Amino acid sequence: MSTNVIYMDNNATTRVAPEVLEAMLPFFSDLYGNPSSMHSFGGQVGNVLKESREQIANLIGASPDEIIFTSCGTESDSTAIFSALQAFPEKRHIVTTRVEHPAIKNLCENIDKLTGHKHKVTQLPVDREGMLDLQRYEESLTDDTAIVSVMWANNETGVIFPVAQMAEIAKNRGILFHTDAVQAVGKIPIDLNDDTAIDFFSISGHKLHASKGIGVLYVRRATPFVPFLMGGHQEHGRRGGTENVASIIGLGKACELAGNRMEDENTRVKTMRDKLEQGLLEKIPHSMLNGHKTERLPNTTSVSFEFVEGEAILLHLDRFGICASSGSACTSGSLEPSHVLRAMGVPFTAAHGSVRFSLSVYNTEDEVDLILEKLPPIIENLREMSPFWKGNHPGMVGGSQCKCSC
Ligand code: PLP
């Protein structure tokens, strides 16, 4: 299998940093003890877990005892929602957004089935730039609202929501606040010591150069909490199951690295992202940026190329070893534009041709230049073959939107 790739799909997953892998390896071989064991062989592992908890807490301005290890971001999200619903069983309303990751969206949409109780879920709309209306948010909160769950940063567009402000509003109404911060952690500075109204906060290791299969749920001290996975006394009885020791050690190291690389992420990586984005928008006609221009993660750009299919673009990029992702999902044979782009009101012809590039500190400017060289002719060729492009379709003039009902 080829490892010679230009990897710009870091919002999907990241490479495990070499330093992280090195830190993990002894815990597969020499130090394989169970941290809960009474003997010192296992006990020494418990001590290293403490260090990892501190490294993770440091990155987000939390206390180590507010960190609960889980198996992934999805588990952290589910734990937060179920915990709030069980802590306040008389409340049956959840407020969230239309652009959440499926880890929250699908959960909220199926919550009645999962709990056996009727719930009302408000999914707040976003505007054309992917932003929320705070007044509308405030008006959506009721005495029946158990929890608000709003992502910190969107995985497709990188758009950042004002979660600290939204959490304050919820707190003033006595409502718990969860944020899925899976895409934000390690990319932008976060300090939960400042953002004191956030009760729950989800992290996923594989989005910040740790391994897959490790997540964290931050639970603020004194926030009512009901465990999701019951079992042993691990995590002080807050999450049963023997700890994924090597991955926890790796996540601790990844958080330390992310703290040290935060400036690089927000300067060099952002500069490369901007060069790529501007270059594509300038070189390729009928292209547009999806999402707010500035309220955005430094590594993410989602660009739509009208009248072409995102999947076709990805296949052509793949021939050059370029990895990106598209805003469409092939569901049951039909290509549906992503729920995020639909919620933003991105026109159908553009939503279908969207491509997300998500960079990391491992990318280089040469890679950006290569994409700027390869992608414009790919789009041009695909458009020449498209029945919807320019004179290729009777209902269209000069690349305009089709006027017929095809
Ligand atoms: N939330 C967001 C915003 C994500 O981007 C993802 C993964 O893509 C998840 C949650 C799920 O994380 P995990 O893959 O660790 O379950």
XYZ file of N, CA and C in Angstrom, residues 316 380-389 392:
36
model
N -10.007 11.853 -9.369
C -8.917 12.393 -10.186
C -7.743 12.846 -9.310
N -11.601 21.590 -15.292
C -11.915 21.976 -16.673
C -12.345 20.752 -17.484
N -11.594 19.662 -17.351
C -11.924 18.446 -18.106
C -13.269 17.869 -17.696
N -13.510 17.857 -16.372
C -14.786 17.303 -15.907
C -15.945 18.153 -16.408
N -15.751 19.460 -16.439
C -16.836 20.334 -16.903
C -17.114 20.116 -18.390
N -16.041 19.876 -19.139
C -16.246 19.644 -20.576
C -17.152 18.443 -20.798
N -17.095 17.485 -19.867
C -17.904 16.261 -20.015
C -19.286 16.414 -19.384
N -19.489 17.489 -18.633
C -20.741 17.617 -17.883
C -21.861 18.137 -18.764
N -23.034 17.489 -18.696
C -24.176 17.998 -19.479
C -24.671 19.335 -18.939
N -24.252 19.696 -17.742
C -24.756 20.933 -17.114
C -23.851 22.133 -17.350
N -22.728 21.916 -18.030
C -21.747 23.002 -18.177
C -21.930 23.753 -19.481
N -23.389 22.810 -22.976
C -23.648 21.376 -23.040
C -25.092 20.996 -22.742
